[in-house]
Amino acid sequence: MDISASVNFSEPSSIRACLVQHEAALNQQFFETTITCLQNQRAVMFDGLLVGLWRECQLHDGANISLNAVGGYGRQTLHPKSDLDICILFDSALSDIQEQQLSGFLTKLWEFGVDIGHAVRSEAQNVKAAKSDITVATNLLDIRTLAGNRAHAKNVLTGLYSDDIISDEDFFTQKAKEQQERHVKAKN
């Protein structure tokens, strides 16, 4: 079922009502199905909404741009009240029209009433961000294309797994350091 067919994207109340209805349906299934299944269904629900909004904003025609889920959302493991992490990538300069469409898309995302973490980057900017921030590189390990140019996600994964962005050894070292810093901050 295409969830976006039941939503009027020009009405924030329609978006929120759809989310409330689907969340209630998922909550009713809590004792009847696995957590993994519920996480996946929640991700599929948001996939439909985001892709529907992407089309509504007429971004689906651009061969140079893609909408990607990353992190837990990219793995399709969305817990209730989880934020949605997305990464919008482009491989050539966006036209003025695409920039306006993208601005409209991002504005409408906030009307969903959920926490959205987003990045809009060129492929070159994305590589630079992943090289300089281990949390960006980690989130990108789970990139999944929702709409647009699928080569963008493939390029990200190729770079991550080929040591072009970060070597295995550096990744491990930085993740261990990140964990130690979290423990110090939490005093445990």
PDB file of C-alpha atoms in Angstrom:
ATOM      1  CA  MET A   1       0.000   0.000   0.000  1.00  0.00           C
ATOM      2  CA  ASP A   2       1.295   3.449  -0.931  1.00  0.00           C
ATOM      3  CA  ILE A   3       0.895   5.513   2.220  1.00  0.00           C
ATOM      4  CA  SER A   4       1.545   8.735   0.314  1.00  0.00           C
ATOM      5  CA  ALA A   5      -1.684   8.264  -1.676  1.00  0.00           C
ATOM      6  CA  SER A   6      -3.672   8.998   1.489  1.00  0.00           C
ATOM      7  CA  VAL A   7      -1.825  12.223   2.332  1.00  0.00           C
ATOM      8  CA  ASN A   8      -2.442  15.774   1.189  1.00  0.00           C
ATOM      9  CA  PHE A   9       1.090  17.141   1.378  1.00  0.00           C
ATOM     10  CA  SER A  10      -0.137  20.749   1.244  1.00  0.00           C
ATOM     11  CA  GLU A  11      -1.933  20.231   4.581  1.00  0.00           C
ATOM     12  CA  PRO A  12       0.320  19.624   7.608  1.00  0.00           C
ATOM     13  CA  SER A  13      -2.675  18.254   9.521  1.00  0.00           C
ATOM     14  CA  SER A  14      -3.101  15.559   6.844  1.00  0.00           C
ATOM     15  CA  ILE A  15       0.521  14.478   7.243  1.00  0.00           C
ATOM     16  CA  ARG A  16       0.270  14.354  11.037  1.00  0.00           C
ATOM     17  CA  ALA A  17      -3.080  12.513  10.940  1.00  0.00           C
ATOM     18  CA  CYS A  18      -1.575   9.882   8.655  1.00  0.00           C
ATOM     19  CA  LEU A  19       1.373   9.431  11.020  1.00  0.00           C
ATOM     20  CA  VAL A  20      -0.889   9.141  14.070  1.00  0.00           C
ATOM     21  CA  GLN A  21      -3.056   6.557  12.309  1.00  0.00           C
ATOM     22  CA  HIS A  22      -0.106   4.430  11.208  1.00  0.00           C
ATOM     23  CA  GLU A  23       1.669   4.701  14.558  1.00  0.00           C
ATOM     24  CA  ALA A  24      -1.517   3.538  16.303  1.00  0.00           C
ATOM     25  CA  ALA A  25      -1.741   0.558  13.943  1.00  0.00           C
ATOM     26  CA  LEU A  26       1.887  -0.341  14.684  1.00  0.00           C
ATOM     27  CA  ASN A  27       1.324   0.007  18.429  1.00  0.00           C
ATOM     28  CA  GLN A  28      -1.622  -2.392  18.231  1.00  0.00           C
ATOM     29  CA  GLN A  29       0.696  -4.995  16.728  1.00  0.00           C
ATOM     30  CA  PHE A  30       3.232  -4.700  19.561  1.00  0.00           C
ATOM     31  CA  PHE A  31       2.325  -7.985  21.283  1.00  0.00           C
ATOM     32  CA  GLU A  32       1.567  -9.818  18.054  1.00  0.00           C
ATOM     33  CA  THR A  33       4.718  -9.387  15.998  1.00  0.00           C
ATOM     34  CA  THR A  34       8.470  -9.039  16.419  1.00  0.00           C
ATOM     35  CA  ILE A  35      10.208  -5.786  17.252  1.00  0.00           C
ATOM     36  CA  THR A  36      12.287  -6.190  14.087  1.00  0.00           C
ATOM     37  CA  CYS A  37       9.111  -6.383  12.019  1.00  0.00           C
ATOM     38  CA  LEU A  38       7.674  -3.275  13.704  1.00  0.00           C
ATOM     39  CA  GLN A  39      10.913  -1.352  13.146  1.00  0.00           C
ATOM     40  CA  ASN A  40      10.852  -2.332   9.491  1.00  0.00           C
ATOM     41  CA  GLN A  41       7.183  -1.393   9.089  1.00  0.00           C
ATOM     42  CA  ARG A  42       7.843   2.003  10.655  1.00  0.00           C
ATOM     43  CA  ALA A  43      10.714   2.572   8.210  1.00  0.00           C
ATOM     44  CA  VAL A  44       8.539   1.494   5.278  1.00  0.00           C
ATOM     45  CA  MET A  45       5.852   3.943   6.419  1.00  0.00           C
ATOM     46  CA  PHE A  46       8.342   6.824   6.430  1.00  0.00           C
ATOM     47  CA  ASP A  47       9.822   5.640   3.111  1.00  0.00           C
ATOM     48  CA  GLY A  48       6.371   6.075   1.556  1.00  0.00           C
ATOM     49  CA  LEU A  49       5.894   9.520   3.054  1.00  0.00           C
ATOM     50  CA  LEU A  50       9.344  10.796   2.103  1.00  0.00           C
ATOM     51  CA  VAL A  51       9.209   9.429  -1.443  1.00  0.00           C
ATOM     52  CA  GLY A  52       5.683  10.810  -1.842  1.00  0.00           C
ATOM     53  CA  LEU A  53       6.846  14.234  -0.679  1.00  0.00           C
ATOM     54  CA  TRP A  54       9.926  13.991  -2.944  1.00  0.00           C
ATOM     55  CA  ARG A  55       7.590  13.417  -5.905  1.00  0.00           C
ATOM     56  CA  GLU A  56       5.161  16.112  -4.734  1.00  0.00           C
ATOM     57  CA  CYS A  57       8.078  18.571  -4.766  1.00  0.00           C
ATOM     58  CA  GLN A  58       8.975  17.350  -8.281  1.00  0.00           C
ATOM     59  CA  LEU A  59      12.464  16.238  -7.308  1.00  0.00           C
ATOM     60  CA  HIS A  60      12.046  12.749  -8.807  1.00  0.00           C
ATOM     61  CA  ASP A  61      12.926  13.981 -12.301  1.00  0.00           C
ATOM     62  CA  GLY A  62      16.475  15.029 -11.408  1.00  0.00           C
ATOM     63  CA  ALA A  63      19.114  12.503 -12.475  1.00  0.00           C
ATOM     64  CA  ASN A  64      21.774  14.398 -10.516  1.00  0.00           C
ATOM     65  CA  ILE A  65      20.135  14.186  -7.075  1.00  0.00           C
ATOM     66  CA  SER A  66      19.169  11.450  -4.624  1.00  0.00           C
ATOM     67  CA  LEU A  67      17.278  11.064  -1.368  1.00  0.00           C
ATOM     68  CA  ASN A  68      18.941   8.548   0.958  1.00  0.00           C
ATOM     69  CA  ALA A  69      18.149   7.096   4.363  1.00  0.00           C
ATOM     70  CA  VAL A  70      21.188   6.698   6.624  1.00  0.00           C
ATOM     71  CA  GLY A  71      21.961   5.337  10.079  1.00  0.00           C
ATOM     72  CA  GLY A  72      19.216   3.364  11.788  1.00  0.00           C
ATOM     73  CA  TYR A  73      16.700   4.572   9.245  1.00  0.00           C
ATOM     74  CA  GLY A  74      18.986   3.322   6.469  1.00  0.00           C
ATOM     75  CA  ARG A  75      19.036  -0.097   8.195  1.00  0.00           C
ATOM     76  CA  GLN A  76      15.235   0.050   8.412  1.00  0.00           C
ATOM     77  CA  THR A  77      15.375  -0.189  12.203  1.00  0.00           C
ATOM     78  CA  LEU A  78      13.231   2.730  13.328  1.00  0.00           C
ATOM     79  CA  HIS A  79      12.170   2.626  16.948  1.00  0.00           C
ATOM     80  CA  PRO A  80       9.140   4.674  18.048  1.00  0.00           C
ATOM     81  CA  LYS A  81      10.090   8.345  18.287  1.00  0.00           C
ATOM     82  CA  SER A  82      13.401   7.722  16.484  1.00  0.00           C
ATOM     83  CA  ASP A  83      14.712  10.561  14.411  1.00  0.00           C
ATOM     84  CA  LEU A  84      14.916  10.174  10.657  1.00  0.00           C
ATOM     85  CA  ASP A  85      18.421  10.643   9.297  1.00  0.00           C
ATOM     86  CA  ILE A  86      18.550  11.462   5.610  1.00  0.00           C
ATOM     87  CA  CYS A  87      21.307  12.489   3.255  1.00  0.00           C
ATOM     88  CA  ILE A  88      20.502  14.270   0.015  1.00  0.00           C
ATOM     89  CA  LEU A  89      23.345  13.929  -2.471  1.00  0.00           C
ATOM     90  CA  PHE A  90      23.986  15.523  -5.827  1.00  0.00           C
ATOM     91  CA  ASP A  91      26.719  14.996  -8.385  1.00  0.00           C
ATOM     92  CA  SER A  92      26.440  18.245 -10.339  1.00  0.00           C
ATOM     93  CA  ALA A  93      25.307  21.739  -9.473  1.00  0.00           C
ATOM     94  CA  LEU A  94      21.633  22.034  -8.685  1.00  0.00           C
ATOM     95  CA  SER A  95      19.575  24.325 -10.881  1.00  0.00           C
ATOM     96  CA  ASP A  96      17.749  27.270  -9.326  1.00  0.00           C
ATOM     97  CA  ILE A  97      14.502  25.335  -9.755  1.00  0.00           C
ATOM     98  CA  GLN A  98      15.953  22.266  -7.999  1.00  0.00           C
ATOM     99  CA  GLU A  99      17.173  24.453  -5.138  1.00  0.00           C
ATOM    100  CA  GLN A 100      13.651  25.882  -4.737  1.00  0.00           C
ATOM    101  CA  GLN A 101      12.118  22.399  -4.912  1.00  0.00           C
ATOM    102  CA  LEU A 102      14.619  21.108  -2.363  1.00  0.00           C
ATOM    103  CA  SER A 103      13.900  24.026  -0.052  1.00  0.00           C
ATOM    104  CA  GLY A 104      10.184  23.218  -0.290  1.00  0.00           C
ATOM    105  CA  PHE A 105      10.890  19.550   0.425  1.00  0.00           C
ATOM    106  CA  LEU A 106      12.935  20.337   3.550  1.00  0.00           C
ATOM    107  CA  THR A 107      10.340  22.828   4.794  1.00  0.00           C
ATOM    108  CA  LYS A 108       7.575  20.238   4.400  1.00  0.00           C
ATOM    109  CA  LEU A 109       9.655  17.651   6.266  1.00  0.00           C
ATOM    110  CA  TRP A 110       9.377  19.718   9.428  1.00  0.00           C
ATOM    111  CA  GLU A 111       5.599  19.578   9.073  1.00  0.00           C
ATOM    112  CA  PHE A 112       5.802  15.823   9.687  1.00  0.00           C
ATOM    113  CA  GLY A 113       6.285  16.663  13.364  1.00  0.00           C
ATOM    114  CA  VAL A 114       9.164  14.207  13.800  1.00  0.00           C
ATOM    115  CA  ASP A 115      12.854  14.839  14.431  1.00  0.00           C
ATOM    116  CA  ILE A 116      14.700  14.920  11.131  1.00  0.00           C
ATOM    117  CA  GLY A 117      18.465  14.912  10.814  1.00  0.00           C
ATOM    118  CA  HIS A 118      19.483  15.891   7.320  1.00  0.00           C
ATOM    119  CA  ALA A 119      22.497  16.725   5.236  1.00  0.00           C
ATOM    120  CA  VAL A 120      22.514  18.145   1.721  1.00  0.00           C
ATOM    121  CA  ARG A 121      25.876  17.650   0.078  1.00  0.00           C
ATOM    122  CA  SER A 122      27.620  17.214  -3.223  1.00  0.00           C
ATOM    123  CA  GLU A 123      29.369  13.873  -3.555  1.00  0.00           C
ATOM    124  CA  ALA A 124      32.713  15.654  -3.038  1.00  0.00           C
ATOM    125  CA  GLN A 125      31.420  17.427   0.099  1.00  0.00           C
ATOM    126  CA  ASN A 126      30.114  14.101   1.368  1.00  0.00           C
ATOM    127  CA  VAL A 127      33.519  12.432   1.046  1.00  0.00           C
ATOM    128  CA  LYS A 128      35.134  15.370   2.845  1.00  0.00           C
ATOM    129  CA  ALA A 129      32.545  15.198   5.662  1.00  0.00           C
ATOM    130  CA  ALA A 130      33.023  11.439   6.058  1.00  0.00           C
ATOM    131  CA  LYS A 131      36.813  11.825   6.173  1.00  0.00           C
ATOM    132  CA  SER A 132      36.659  14.522   8.845  1.00  0.00           C
ATOM    133  CA  ASP A 133      33.879  13.130  11.075  1.00  0.00           C
ATOM    134  CA  ILE A 134      33.649   9.495  12.145  1.00  0.00           C
ATOM    135  CA  THR A 135      29.953   9.829  13.003  1.00  0.00           C
ATOM    136  CA  VAL A 136      29.212  10.878   9.416  1.00  0.00           C
ATOM    137  CA  ALA A 137      31.210   7.932   8.080  1.00  0.00           C
ATOM    138  CA  THR A 138      29.393   5.570  10.462  1.00  0.00           C
ATOM    139  CA  ASN A 139      25.949   6.839   9.439  1.00  0.00           C
ATOM    140  CA  LEU A 140      26.850   6.457   5.775  1.00  0.00           C
ATOM    141  CA  LEU A 141      27.681   2.763   6.218  1.00  0.00           C
ATOM    142  CA  ASP A 142      23.919   2.164   6.220  1.00  0.00           C
ATOM    143  CA  ILE A 143      22.996   4.375   3.267  1.00  0.00           C
ATOM    144  CA  ARG A 144      19.896   3.275   1.375  1.00  0.00           C
ATOM    145  CA  THR A 145      18.498   5.115  -1.644  1.00  0.00           C
ATOM    146  CA  LEU A 146      14.857   6.108  -1.368  1.00  0.00           C
ATOM    147  CA  ALA A 147      14.601   8.096  -4.595  1.00  0.00           C
ATOM    148  CA  GLY A 148      16.834   9.409  -7.324  1.00  0.00           C
ATOM    149  CA  ASN A 149      20.262   8.431  -8.541  1.00  0.00           C
ATOM    150  CA  ARG A 150      21.200   5.081  -6.964  1.00  0.00           C
ATOM    151  CA  ALA A 151      24.831   5.511  -8.028  1.00  0.00           C
ATOM    152  CA  HIS A 152      25.318   8.047  -5.214  1.00  0.00           C
ATOM    153  CA  ALA A 153      24.809   5.442  -2.470  1.00  0.00           C
ATOM    154  CA  LYS A 154      26.910   2.928  -4.377  1.00  0.00           C
ATOM    155  CA  ASN A 155      29.728   5.499  -4.666  1.00  0.00           C
ATOM    156  CA  VAL A 156      29.555   6.223  -0.926  1.00  0.00           C
ATOM    157  CA  LEU A 157      29.774   2.536  -0.017  1.00  0.00           C
ATOM    158  CA  THR A 158      32.549   1.913  -2.522  1.00  0.00           C
ATOM    159  CA  GLY A 159      34.545   4.761  -0.978  1.00  0.00           C
ATOM    160  CA  LEU A 160      33.920   3.581   2.577  1.00  0.00           C
ATOM    161  CA  TYR A 161      34.830  -0.041   1.924  1.00  0.00           C
ATOM    162  CA  SER A 162      37.849   0.652  -0.269  1.00  0.00           C
ATOM    163  CA  ASP A 163      39.773   2.773   2.243  1.00  0.00           C
ATOM    164  CA  ASP A 164      39.337   5.840  -0.001  1.00  0.00           C
ATOM    165  CA  ILE A 165      37.538   7.617   2.834  1.00  0.00           C
ATOM    166  CA  ILE A 166      38.932   5.899   5.918  1.00  0.00           C
ATOM    167  CA  SER A 167      41.021   2.790   6.492  1.00  0.00           C
ATOM    168  CA  ASP A 168      39.715  -0.061   8.618  1.00  0.00           C
ATOM    169  CA  GLU A 169      42.398   0.605  11.199  1.00  0.00           C
ATOM    170  CA  ASP A 170      41.612   4.328  11.431  1.00  0.00           C
ATOM    171  CA  PHE A 171      37.888   3.596  11.604  1.00  0.00           C
ATOM    172  CA  PHE A 172      38.390   1.197  14.513  1.00  0.00           C
ATOM    173  CA  THR A 173      40.741   3.595  16.317  1.00  0.00           C
ATOM    174  CA  GLN A 174      38.366   6.537  15.953  1.00  0.00           C
ATOM    175  CA  LYS A 175      35.317   4.487  17.038  1.00  0.00           C
ATOM    176  CA  ALA A 176      37.206   3.246  20.125  1.00  0.00           C
ATOM    177  CA  LYS A 177      38.167   6.840  20.958  1.00  0.00           C
ATOM    178  CA  GLU A 178      34.571   7.962  20.444  1.00  0.00           C
ATOM    179  CA  GLN A 179      33.374   5.240  22.831  1.00  0.00           C
ATOM    180  CA  GLN A 180      35.937   6.222  25.479  1.00  0.00           C
ATOM    181  CA  GLU A 181      34.829   9.864  25.225  1.00  0.00           C
ATOM    182  CA  ARG A 182      31.186   8.820  25.702  1.00  0.00           C
ATOM    183  CA  HIS A 183      32.125   6.830  28.815  1.00  0.00           C
ATOM    184  CA  VAL A 184      34.069   9.749  30.260  1.00  0.00           C
ATOM    185  CA  LYS A 185      31.184  12.109  29.565  1.00  0.00           C
ATOM    186  CA  ALA A 186      28.676   9.686  31.152  1.00  0.00           C
ATOM    187  CA  LYS A 187      31.103   9.029  34.039  1.00  0.00           C
ATOM    188  CA  ASN A 188      30.920   5.240  33.681  1.00  0.00           C
TER     189      ASN A 188
END
